[in-house]
Short mmCIF file of N, CA and C and ligand atoms in Angstrom, two decimals:
data_model
loop_
_atom_site.label_atom_id
_atom_site.label_comp_id
_atom_site.label_asym_id
_atom_site.label_seq_id
_atom_site.Cartn_x
_atom_site.Cartn_y
_atom_site.Cartn_z
N MET A 19 -11.56 -8.00 -12.50
CA MET A 19 -10.76 -6.76 -12.06
C MET A 19 -9.96 -5.38 -12.43
N GLU A 20 -10.58 -4.40 -12.41
CA GLU A 20 -9.23 -3.63 -13.33
C GLU A 20 -8.99 -2.62 -12.05
N LEU A 21 -8.89 -1.95 -12.32
CA LEU A 21 -7.11 -0.52 -11.55
C LEU A 21 -7.50 0.29 -12.42
N ARG A 22 -8.19 1.02 -11.18
CA ARG A 22 -7.95 2.89 -11.16
C ARG A 22 -7.22 3.84 -10.50
N HIS A 23 -7.45 4.37 -11.02
CA HIS A 23 -6.62 5.53 -10.10
C HIS A 23 -8.17 5.90 -9.12
N ALA A 24 -7.81 6.00 -7.92
CA ALA A 24 -9.11 7.18 -7.12
C ALA A 24 -9.06 7.77 -7.26
N LYS A 25 -11.39 8.59 -6.59
CA LYS A 25 -11.51 9.09 -6.72
C LYS A 25 -11.85 10.08 -5.95
N PRO A 26 -12.60 11.47 -5.53
CA PRO A 26 -12.78 11.46 -3.82
C PRO A 26 -13.85 11.20 -3.11
N GLN A 27 -14.88 10.32 -4.64
CA GLN A 27 -15.85 10.17 -4.51
C GLN A 27 -15.61 7.79 -3.30
N ASP A 28 -14.33 7.91 -3.61
CA ASP A 28 -13.57 6.33 -2.58
C ASP A 28 -12.62 6.66 -1.03
N SER A 29 -12.76 8.48 -0.58
CA SER A 29 -12.89 8.85 0.50
C SER A 29 -12.81 7.66 1.67
N ALA A 30 -14.28 7.24 1.53
CA ALA A 30 -14.69 6.84 2.98
C ALA A 30 -14.07 5.47 2.63
N PHE A 31 -14.23 5.04 1.40
CA PHE A 31 -13.60 3.19 1.30
C PHE A 31 -12.12 2.67 1.72
N LEU A 32 -11.07 4.21 1.17
CA LEU A 32 -9.55 4.25 1.77
C LEU A 32 -9.76 4.42 3.47
N VAL A 33 -10.78 5.20 3.99
CA VAL A 33 -10.10 5.01 5.48
C VAL A 33 -10.57 4.14 6.30
N GLU A 34 -11.76 2.45 5.13
CA GLU A 34 -11.18 1.13 5.54
C GLU A 34 -10.33 0.48 5.76
N MET A 35 -9.67 0.88 4.47
CA MET A 35 -8.58 0.30 4.26
C MET A 35 -7.78 0.16 5.19
N ALA A 36 -7.52 2.02 5.34
CA ALA A 36 -6.60 2.12 6.99
C ALA A 36 -7.06 1.69 7.46
N ARG A 37 -7.72 1.05 7.52
CA ARG A 37 -8.78 0.53 9.52
C ARG A 37 -8.36 -0.74 9.35
N LEU A 38 -8.44 -1.43 8.01
CA LEU A 38 -7.82 -3.10 7.72
C LEU A 38 -6.15 -3.26 7.67
N ALA A 39 -5.91 -1.87 7.12
CA ALA A 39 -3.47 -2.13 6.98
C ALA A 39 -3.34 -1.72 8.97
N CYS A 40 -4.33 -0.70 9.79
CA CYS A 40 -3.39 -0.59 10.76
C CYS A 40 -3.41 -1.43 11.83
N THR A 41 -4.24 -3.27 11.78
CA THR A 41 -3.94 -4.17 12.68
C THR A 41 -3.70 -5.09 12.42
N LEU A 42 -3.32 -5.89 13.02
CA LEU A 42 -3.51 -7.47 12.58
C LEU A 42 -4.59 -8.73 11.70
N GLU A 43 -4.21 -9.39 11.57
CA GLU A 43 -6.72 -10.02 11.04
C GLU A 43 -6.31 -10.41 12.76
N ASP A 44 -6.54 -10.64 13.27
CA ASP A 44 -7.05 -11.20 14.49
C ASP A 44 -7.36 -10.21 15.79
N ARG A 45 -6.87 -9.38 15.28
CA ARG A 45 -7.92 -7.90 16.48
C ARG A 45 -8.12 -7.10 16.15
N PRO A 46 -8.63 -6.34 16.63
CA PRO A 46 -9.97 -5.57 16.67
C PRO A 46 -9.33 -4.35 15.97
N LEU A 47 -10.49 -3.77 14.76
CA LEU A 47 -10.03 -2.88 13.95
C LEU A 47 -10.13 -1.57 14.55
N PRO A 48 -8.83 -0.27 14.30
CA PRO A 48 -8.91 0.21 15.42
C PRO A 48 -10.79 1.68 14.43
N SER A 49 -10.83 2.85 15.68
CA SER A 49 -12.12 3.24 14.81
C SER A 49 -11.39 4.13 14.02
N ARG A 50 -12.55 4.35 12.76
CA ARG A 50 -12.52 5.56 12.00
C ARG A 50 -12.25 6.67 12.30
N ASP A 51 -11.74 7.65 13.55
CA ASP A 51 -10.87 8.32 13.86
C ASP A 51 -9.45 8.95 14.21
N ALA A 52 -9.43 7.41 15.02
CA ALA A 52 -8.27 6.88 15.95
C ALA A 52 -7.31 7.29 15.07
N SER A 53 -6.19 8.72 15.86
CA SER A 53 -4.77 9.14 15.10
C SER A 53 -3.97 7.84 13.78
N GLU A 54 -4.04 6.45 14.11
CA GLU A 54 -3.11 5.49 13.43
C GLU A 54 -3.91 5.30 12.26
N VAL A 55 -5.07 5.88 12.03
CA VAL A 55 -5.71 5.33 10.45
C VAL A 55 -6.05 6.66 9.75
N LEU A 56 -5.96 8.24 9.96
CA LEU A 56 -5.69 9.45 10.12
C LEU A 56 -4.54 8.83 9.24
N ALA A 57 -3.48 9.08 10.32
CA ALA A 57 -2.06 8.97 10.25
C ALA A 57 -1.50 8.17 8.29
N LEU A 58 -2.00 7.17 8.29
CA LEU A 58 -2.05 6.37 7.17
C LEU A 58 -2.42 7.29 5.75
N LEU A 59 -3.38 7.19 5.82
CA LEU A 59 -4.35 8.03 4.61
C LEU A 59 -3.89 9.18 3.10
N PRO A 60 -4.21 8.51 2.42
CA PRO A 60 -3.39 8.80 1.11
C PRO A 60 -3.06 10.75 0.74
N ALA A 61 -2.09 10.88 0.22
CA ALA A 61 -2.19 11.55 -0.43
C ALA A 61 -3.10 11.78 -1.53
N PRO A 62 -4.00 13.39 -2.15
CA PRO A 62 -5.40 13.16 -3.75
C PRO A 62 -3.51 12.85 -4.38
N ASP A 63 -4.22 11.61 -5.23
CA ASP A 63 -4.08 10.93 -6.47
C ASP A 63 -2.69 10.03 -6.33
N ALA A 64 -2.60 9.25 -4.96
CA ALA A 64 -1.44 9.00 -4.65
C ALA A 64 -2.40 7.07 -3.90
N ALA A 65 -2.98 7.03 -4.66
CA ALA A 65 -4.16 5.47 -4.24
C ALA A 65 -4.28 5.72 -5.95
N ILE A 66 -4.12 3.47 -5.44
CA ILE A 66 -5.06 3.24 -7.24
C ILE A 66 -6.15 2.45 -6.05
N VAL A 67 -7.35 1.72 -6.68
CA VAL A 67 -8.53 1.40 -6.68
C VAL A 67 -9.18 0.03 -7.21
N ALA A 68 -8.89 -1.63 -6.00
CA ALA A 68 -8.96 -2.33 -8.07
C ALA A 68 -10.77 -2.54 -7.13
N THR A 69 -11.43 -2.43 -8.35
CA THR A 69 -12.92 -2.92 -8.91
C THR A 69 -13.51 -4.59 -8.87
N ASP A 70 -14.64 -4.73 -8.79
CA ASP A 70 -15.14 -5.44 -9.54
C ASP A 70 -16.02 -4.96 -10.84
N ASP A 71 -16.25 -5.76 -11.64
CA ASP A 71 -17.31 -5.43 -13.43
C ASP A 71 -17.43 -4.43 -13.17
N ASP A 72 -18.48 -4.31 -11.82
CA ASP A 72 -19.28 -3.72 -12.02
C ASP A 72 -18.97 -2.57 -10.68
N GLY A 73 -18.05 -2.76 -11.30
CA GLY A 73 -17.42 -1.09 -10.10
C GLY A 73 -17.02 -0.82 -9.01
N ARG A 74 -17.85 -2.01 -7.76
CA ARG A 74 -17.68 -2.06 -7.36
C ARG A 74 -15.78 -2.61 -5.94
N PRO A 75 -15.27 -1.77 -4.78
CA PRO A 75 -13.95 -1.54 -5.32
C PRO A 75 -14.36 -2.42 -3.68
N LEU A 76 -13.13 -2.60 -3.56
CA LEU A 76 -11.82 -4.60 -3.11
C LEU A 76 -11.30 -4.38 -2.96
N GLY A 77 -10.06 -3.34 -3.09
CA GLY A 77 -9.47 -3.41 -2.49
C GLY A 77 -8.42 -1.91 -2.36
N ALA A 78 -7.41 -1.07 -2.39
CA ALA A 78 -7.02 -0.26 -2.62
C ALA A 78 -5.68 -0.14 -1.79
N ALA A 79 -4.29 0.23 -2.45
CA ALA A 79 -3.09 0.65 -2.21
C ALA A 79 -3.06 2.21 -2.93
N TRP A 80 -1.93 3.11 -2.17
CA TRP A 80 -1.77 4.21 -1.64
C TRP A 80 0.14 4.01 -1.12
N TRP A 81 0.38 5.29 -1.54
CA TRP A 81 2.26 5.97 -1.54
C TRP A 81 1.58 6.97 -0.26
N HIS A 82 2.21 7.56 1.03
CA HIS A 82 2.24 7.95 2.15
C HIS A 82 3.11 9.04 2.76
N ILE A 83 3.79 9.91 3.00
CA ILE A 83 5.32 10.48 3.87
C ILE A 83 4.15 9.83 5.34
N HIS A 84 4.82 9.29 6.20
CA HIS A 84 4.64 9.39 6.99
C HIS A 84 6.11 10.25 7.79
N GLU A 85 5.43 10.92 9.09
CA GLU A 85 6.05 11.39 9.44
C GLU A 85 6.54 10.68 11.32
N PRO A 86 7.33 10.09 11.71
CA PRO A 86 9.28 9.93 11.40
C PRO A 86 9.04 9.01 10.27
N PRO A 87 9.22 9.46 8.92
CA PRO A 87 8.88 8.04 7.88
C PRO A 87 10.27 7.40 8.69
N LEU A 88 10.12 6.34 7.65
CA LEU A 88 10.39 4.76 8.44
C LEU A 88 11.87 4.66 7.30
N LEU A 89 12.10 5.55 5.96
CA LEU A 89 13.91 5.66 6.05
C LEU A 89 13.87 6.91 5.37
N ARG A 90 15.14 7.52 4.59
CA ARG A 90 15.29 8.59 3.89
C ARG A 90 16.13 7.94 3.52
N ASP A 91 16.00 8.99 1.47
CA ASP A 91 17.01 8.73 0.19
C ASP A 91 18.15 9.20 0.80
N ALA A 92 19.12 8.50 0.20
CA ALA A 92 20.04 9.61 0.05
C ALA A 92 20.46 10.67 -0.15
N THR A 93 19.16 11.55 -0.39
CA THR A 93 19.35 13.19 -0.77
C THR A 93 18.74 13.90 0.56
N GLY A 94 17.93 12.55 2.19
CA GLY A 94 17.62 12.96 2.91
C GLY A 94 16.33 13.25 3.10
N GLU A 95 15.52 12.63 2.05
CA GLU A 95 14.41 12.70 1.74
C GLU A 95 13.49 11.34 2.11
N PRO A 96 12.70 11.89 2.01
CA PRO A 96 11.55 10.90 3.12
C PRO A 96 11.23 9.71 1.89
N VAL A 97 11.09 8.49 2.62
CA VAL A 97 11.42 7.32 1.14
C VAL A 97 9.35 7.07 1.60
N PRO A 98 8.78 7.70 0.67
CA PRO A 98 7.02 7.14 0.91
C PRO A 98 7.21 5.77 0.69
N GLU A 99 5.73 6.02 1.92
CA GLU A 99 5.71 4.18 2.43
C GLU A 99 4.53 3.68 1.88
N LEU A 100 4.54 2.22 1.40
CA LEU A 100 2.94 1.99 0.31
C LEU A 100 1.87 1.19 2.23
N VAL A 101 1.08 1.16 1.77
CA VAL A 101 -0.54 1.18 2.33
C VAL A 101 -1.29 -0.07 1.62
N MET A 102 -1.39 -1.05 2.32
CA MET A 102 -2.93 -0.88 0.97
C MET A 102 -3.87 -2.65 2.56
N ALA A 103 -4.89 -2.60 1.69
CA ALA A 103 -5.65 -3.29 1.77
C ALA A 103 -6.90 -3.61 0.64
N VAL A 104 -6.84 -5.41 0.81
CA VAL A 104 -7.84 -5.68 0.28
C VAL A 104 -9.22 -6.82 1.03
N VAL A 105 -10.61 -5.77 1.10
CA VAL A 105 -11.53 -6.82 1.77
C VAL A 105 -11.92 -7.78 1.60
N GLU A 106 -12.28 -8.44 2.71
CA GLU A 106 -12.74 -9.49 2.88
C GLU A 106 -13.19 -10.30 2.30
N GLY A 107 -12.72 -11.88 1.77
CA GLY A 107 -13.84 -12.22 0.90
C GLY A 107 -13.11 -11.99 0.05
N GLU A 108 -12.33 -10.65 -0.38
CA GLU A 108 -11.99 -11.27 -2.18
C GLU A 108 -10.20 -11.77 -1.67
N ARG A 109 -9.85 -11.93 -0.37
CA ARG A 109 -8.23 -11.96 -0.47
C ARG A 109 -7.70 -13.39 -1.07
N ARG A 110 -6.48 -13.85 -1.54
CA ARG A 110 -5.77 -14.37 -2.07
C ARG A 110 -6.46 -15.03 -3.93
N LYS A 111 -6.82 -13.78 -4.32
CA LYS A 111 -7.13 -14.08 -5.38
C LYS A 111 -6.09 -12.65 -6.79
N GLY A 112 -5.10 -12.28 -5.38
CA GLY A 112 -4.36 -12.08 -6.45
C GLY A 112 -4.61 -10.77 -6.57
N ILE A 113 -5.59 -9.78 -6.18
CA ILE A 113 -5.13 -8.41 -6.43
C ILE A 113 -4.79 -7.99 -5.18
N GLY A 114 -3.93 -7.86 -4.53
CA GLY A 114 -3.03 -7.37 -3.34
C GLY A 114 -1.42 -7.04 -4.61
N ALA A 115 -1.08 -7.94 -4.83
CA ALA A 115 -0.09 -8.34 -5.97
C ALA A 115 -0.41 -7.78 -7.24
N ALA A 116 -1.87 -6.96 -8.01
CA ALA A 116 -1.61 -6.59 -9.12
C ALA A 116 -1.83 -5.20 -8.66
N LEU A 117 -2.10 -4.91 -6.85
CA LEU A 117 -2.45 -3.27 -6.78
C LEU A 117 -1.12 -2.95 -6.32
N VAL A 118 -0.24 -3.56 -5.73
CA VAL A 118 1.07 -4.00 -5.02
C VAL A 118 2.28 -3.08 -6.34
N ASP A 119 1.84 -4.12 -8.23
CA ASP A 119 2.33 -3.64 -9.04
C ASP A 119 2.03 -2.46 -9.60
N ALA A 120 0.52 -2.16 -9.19
CA ALA A 120 0.23 -0.72 -10.29
C ALA A 120 0.92 0.44 -9.39
N LEU A 121 0.79 0.14 -7.93
CA LEU A 121 1.15 0.85 -6.79
C LEU A 121 2.77 1.80 -7.25
N ALA A 122 3.41 0.86 -7.38
CA ALA A 122 5.31 1.09 -7.84
C ALA A 122 5.30 1.36 -9.10
N GLU A 123 4.69 0.96 -9.81
CA GLU A 123 5.36 1.48 -11.33
C GLU A 123 4.21 2.81 -11.68
N GLU A 124 3.27 3.41 -10.15
CA GLU A 124 2.51 4.90 -10.27
C GLU A 124 3.73 5.58 -9.50
N ALA A 125 4.11 4.89 -8.30
CA ALA A 125 5.26 5.30 -8.11
C ALA A 125 6.48 6.05 -8.43
N ALA A 126 6.74 4.60 -9.37
CA ALA A 126 7.73 5.14 -10.38
C ALA A 126 7.89 6.47 -11.13
N LYS A 127 6.85 6.88 -11.25
CA LYS A 127 6.31 8.58 -11.85
C LYS A 127 7.44 9.43 -11.06
N HIS A 128 7.28 8.77 -9.91
CA HIS A 128 7.95 10.71 -8.68
C HIS A 128 8.98 9.59 -7.99
N PHE A 129 8.81 8.40 -7.33
CA PHE A 129 10.05 8.18 -6.53
C PHE A 129 10.97 7.61 -6.88
N SER A 130 12.21 7.46 -6.48
CA SER A 130 13.35 5.19 -7.17
C SER A 130 13.04 4.31 -5.75
N VAL A 131 12.58 4.82 -4.67
CA VAL A 131 12.57 3.89 -3.56
C VAL A 131 10.80 3.94 -3.44
N LEU A 132 10.59 2.49 -2.95
CA LEU A 132 9.49 2.49 -1.55
C LEU A 132 9.30 2.18 -0.71
N ALA A 133 8.86 2.39 0.28
CA ALA A 133 8.55 1.05 1.81
C ALA A 133 8.28 0.85 2.28
N LEU A 134 7.35 -0.05 3.48
CA LEU A 134 6.81 -0.66 3.62
C LEU A 134 6.77 -0.87 5.42
N ASN A 135 5.90 -0.84 6.61
CA ASN A 135 6.39 -1.12 7.89
C ASN A 135 5.44 -2.54 7.49
N VAL A 136 5.84 -3.53 7.96
CA VAL A 136 5.06 -5.01 7.77
C VAL A 136 5.26 -5.52 9.41
N HIS A 137 4.24 -6.06 10.01
CA HIS A 137 4.37 -6.58 11.26
C HIS A 137 4.63 -7.77 11.14
N ILE A 138 6.27 -8.37 12.37
CA ILE A 138 6.42 -9.92 11.76
C ILE A 138 5.80 -10.06 11.53
N ARG A 139 4.54 -9.96 12.35
CA ARG A 139 3.04 -11.86 12.35
C ARG A 139 2.69 -11.69 11.47
N ASN A 140 2.27 -10.64 10.26
CA ASN A 140 1.37 -10.13 9.79
C ASN A 140 1.68 -11.00 7.96
N PRO A 141 0.74 -12.21 8.12
CA PRO A 141 1.52 -13.07 6.93
C PRO A 141 1.56 -12.07 5.09
N ALA A 142 1.72 -10.62 5.70
CA ALA A 142 1.43 -10.09 4.08
C ALA A 142 2.29 -10.41 3.98
N ALA A 143 4.14 -10.88 4.92
CA ALA A 143 5.41 -10.15 4.49
C ALA A 143 6.00 -10.86 3.54
N ARG A 144 5.31 -12.51 2.95
CA ARG A 144 5.25 -13.26 2.39
C ARG A 144 4.93 -12.22 0.46
N LEU A 145 4.03 -11.68 0.52
CA LEU A 145 3.03 -10.93 -0.51
C LEU A 145 4.53 -10.11 -0.73
N TYR A 146 5.34 -9.59 0.12
CA TYR A 146 5.74 -8.21 0.32
C TYR A 146 6.58 -8.42 -1.06
N THR A 147 7.58 -9.68 0.02
CA THR A 147 8.92 -10.08 -0.13
C THR A 147 8.49 -11.24 -2.67
N ARG A 148 7.75 -11.34 -2.04
CA ARG A 148 7.44 -11.93 -4.01
C ARG A 148 7.51 -11.10 -5.24
N THR A 149 6.79 -9.33 -4.15
CA THR A 149 6.79 -8.24 -4.99
C THR A 149 7.24 -7.84 -5.48
N GLY A 150 9.64 -8.01 -4.59
CA GLY A 150 10.25 -7.55 -4.68
C GLY A 150 10.51 -6.54 -3.57
N PHE A 151 10.07 -6.73 -2.39
CA PHE A 151 10.80 -5.46 -1.68
C PHE A 151 11.35 -6.56 -0.56
N ARG A 152 12.22 -5.71 -0.21
CA ARG A 152 13.33 -6.76 0.58
C ARG A 152 13.38 -6.00 2.00
N VAL A 153 14.20 -7.02 3.23
CA VAL A 153 14.37 -5.86 4.63
C VAL A 153 15.46 -4.90 4.21
N ALA A 154 14.55 -3.58 5.27
CA ALA A 154 15.64 -2.39 4.93
C ALA A 154 16.54 -2.22 6.27
N GLY A 155 15.41 -2.70 6.73
CA GLY A 155 15.85 -1.90 8.43
C GLY A 155 14.95 -2.37 9.65
N ALA A 156 15.00 -2.13 10.88
CA ALA A 156 13.62 -2.26 12.01
C ALA A 156 13.39 -1.38 11.55
N GLY A 157 11.49 -1.86 11.90
CA GLY A 157 10.18 -1.09 11.36
C GLY A 157 9.49 -0.26 12.95
N ARG A 158 8.11 0.50 12.99
CA ARG A 158 7.83 0.56 14.09
C ARG A 158 7.14 0.18 14.84
N GLY A 159 8.03 0.13 16.58
CA GLY A 159 7.26 -0.25 17.22
C GLY A 159 7.82 -1.58 17.22
N TRP A 160 7.87 -2.63 19.07
CA TRP A 160 8.71 -3.64 18.70
C TRP A 160 9.03 -4.54 17.62
N PHE A 161 7.23 -5.40 16.81
CA PHE A 161 7.50 -6.11 15.90
C PHE A 161 7.34 -5.43 14.67
N GLY A 162 7.49 -3.82 14.24
CA GLY A 162 8.40 -3.66 12.51
C GLY A 162 8.49 -4.15 11.81
N VAL A 163 9.01 -4.46 10.47
CA VAL A 163 9.64 -4.54 10.07
C VAL A 163 10.06 -3.88 8.36
N ALA A 164 11.19 -2.38 8.92
CA ALA A 164 10.68 -1.67 7.15
C ALA A 164 11.35 -2.86 6.32
N LEU A 165 10.97 -2.49 5.04
CA LEU A 165 11.04 -3.62 3.67
C LEU A 165 11.33 -2.38 2.61
N SER A 166 11.87 -2.32 1.23
CA SER A 166 11.99 -1.55 -0.36
C SER A 166 12.04 -2.26 -0.58
N ARG A 167 11.52 -1.45 -1.63
CA ARG A 167 11.91 -1.59 -3.01
C ARG A 167 12.61 -0.77 -3.91
N ALA A 168 12.94 -1.11 -4.74
CA ALA A 168 13.75 0.60 -5.67
C ALA A 168 12.44 0.17 -6.52
N LEU A 169 12.32 1.49 -7.09
CA LEU A 169 11.86 1.62 -8.26
C LEU A 169 12.62 1.69 -9.85
N GLU A 170 11.57 0.99 -10.85
CA GLU A 170 12.15 1.93 -11.57
C GLU A 170 12.34 2.89 -12.56
N ARG A 171 12.20 3.28 -13.25
CA ARG A 171 12.35 5.11 -13.68
C ARG A 171 11.34 4.56 -15.30
N PRO A 172 10.16 5.04 -15.45
CA PRO A 172 9.76 5.42 -16.41
C PRO A 172 10.72 4.63 -17.62
N SER A 173 10.98 4.02 -18.73
CA SER A 173 12.23 4.17 -19.96
C SER A 173 11.81 5.37 -20.54
N ILE A 174 12.30 6.08 -21.72
CA ILE A 174 12.07 6.66 -22.01
C ILE A 174 11.54 6.64 -23.32
N SER A 175 11.10 5.47 -23.58
CA SER A 175 10.34 5.10 -25.41
C SER A 175 8.95 4.60 -24.34
N ASP A 176 8.80 4.32 -23.09
CA ASP A 176 8.01 4.47 -22.59
C ASP A 176 6.78 5.07 -22.19
N ALA A 177 8.05 6.62 -21.49
CA ALA A 177 7.49 7.49 -21.97
C ALA A 177 6.59 8.56 -23.44
N THR A 178 7.05 7.61 -23.14
CA THR A 178 7.59 8.25 -25.21
C THR A 178 5.47 7.42 -25.95
N SER A 179 5.93 6.37 -25.32
CA SER A 179 4.22 5.56 -25.62
C SER A 179 2.80 5.88 -25.27
N SER A 180 3.14 6.19 -23.28
CA SER A 180 2.27 7.34 -23.14
C SER A 180 1.93 8.58 -23.42
N HIS A 181 2.39 9.23 -24.17
CA HIS A 181 1.72 10.13 -24.73
C HIS A 181 1.77 10.32 -26.20
N GLY A 182 1.16 8.45 -27.08
CA GLY A 182 0.72 8.57 -27.56
C GLY A 182 1.85 8.36 -28.98
C1 COA B 464 -2.39 -8.45 2.77
C2 COA B 464 -3.19 -8.44 1.87
C3 COA B 464 -3.88 -6.91 1.04
C4 COA B 464 -2.99 -8.99 0.21
O1 COA B 464 -4.56 -9.32 -0.24
P1 COA B 464 -4.55 -10.16 -1.42
O2 COA B 464 -6.05 -10.13 -2.52
O3 COA B 464 -5.16 -11.34 -1.14
O4 COA B 464 -2.85 -10.56 -2.07
P2 COA B 464 -2.50 -11.82 -3.37
O5 COA B 464 -3.50 -12.53 -3.57
O6 COA B 464 -2.02 -11.21 -4.57
O7 COA B 464 -1.31 -12.38 -2.78
C5 COA B 464 -2.05 -12.68 -1.06
C6 COA B 464 -0.50 -13.41 -0.32
O8 COA B 464 -0.74 -12.66 0.39
C7 COA B 464 0.18 -13.39 1.78
N1 COA B 464 -1.09 -13.42 2.58
C8 COA B 464 -1.86 -11.58 3.39
N2 COA B 464 -2.61 -12.93 4.90
C9 COA B 464 -3.19 -13.62 4.48
C10 COA B 464 -3.47 -14.90 5.90
N3 COA B 464 -4.00 -14.55 6.36
N4 COA B 464 -3.07 -16.36 4.77
C11 COA B 464 -2.65 -16.59 3.79
N5 COA B 464 -1.44 -15.59 3.85
C12 COA B 464 -1.78 -14.08 3.27
C13 COA B 464 0.51 -13.97 1.51
O9 COA B 464 1.16 -14.25 0.73
C14 COA B 464 -0.20 -15.04 0.01
O10 COA B 464 0.17 -15.50 -1.25
P3 COA B 464 -0.16 -16.51 -0.63
O11 COA B 464 -0.70 -17.21 -0.26
O12 COA B 464 0.83 -17.43 -2.48
O13 COA B 464 1.94 -16.78 0.06
C15 COA B 464 -4.45 -8.53 2.29
O14 COA B 464 -4.48 -10.26 2.91
C16 COA B 464 -5.61 -7.93 3.77
O15 COA B 464 -6.22 -6.99 2.86
N6 COA B 464 -5.09 -8.12 4.76
C17 COA B 464 -5.12 -7.00 6.29
C18 COA B 464 -4.64 -5.89 5.90
C19 COA B 464 -2.46 -5.71 5.32
O16 COA B 464 -2.73 -6.45 6.34
N7 COA B 464 -2.43 -5.01 5.43
C20 COA B 464 -1.47 -4.54 5.25
C21 COA B 464 -1.07 -3.72 6.64
S1 COA B 464 1.15 -4.30 6.05
#
């Protein structure tokens, strides 16, 4: 499995991942142009895609600024929200956890906190608590829970080494 930044040609795949992310596994998928799907799509450069060795996309994670945001930071700025999904048949192999960690590392270059909304019945909540997210309050709708994770800014030595 490899992780890379999303490219323009990933846009249809990201729509499929957004459809998966906005419902529960036992419910029908919303249509590609449903407003809740469009509202989840990432800004350019905000998504990471996991692929197999042949380059086939297996999953994606990204942040986006939701309106209204789930949470605001100490300065009143909206906290970016994590969205992710892995294609059926490739789940429970660690791809989701790898995507969360890669996205948190990337998001830390821009933000100090990452949030997400999870349905109380979504088993993904276990993955999130395992990867450092904690309950931050009520989420969206009757059954949404807001989770957040503090992001570690890259240290000076990390920043230096990334420039070679
Ligand atoms: C959530 C999701 C991205 C996890 O991806 P993944 O590659 O399976 O993640 P990992 O293999 O790293 O971790 C699997 C963990 O996810 C959790 N999980 C997610 N869905 C699960 C399910 N249907 N049954 C059991 N555990 C599930 C569990 O904590 C599991 O680990 P555990 O068995 O050790 O407890 C994937 O299940 C998915 O795409 N779900 C549909 C879309 C979705 O719900 N997105 C999140 C919206 S908030």
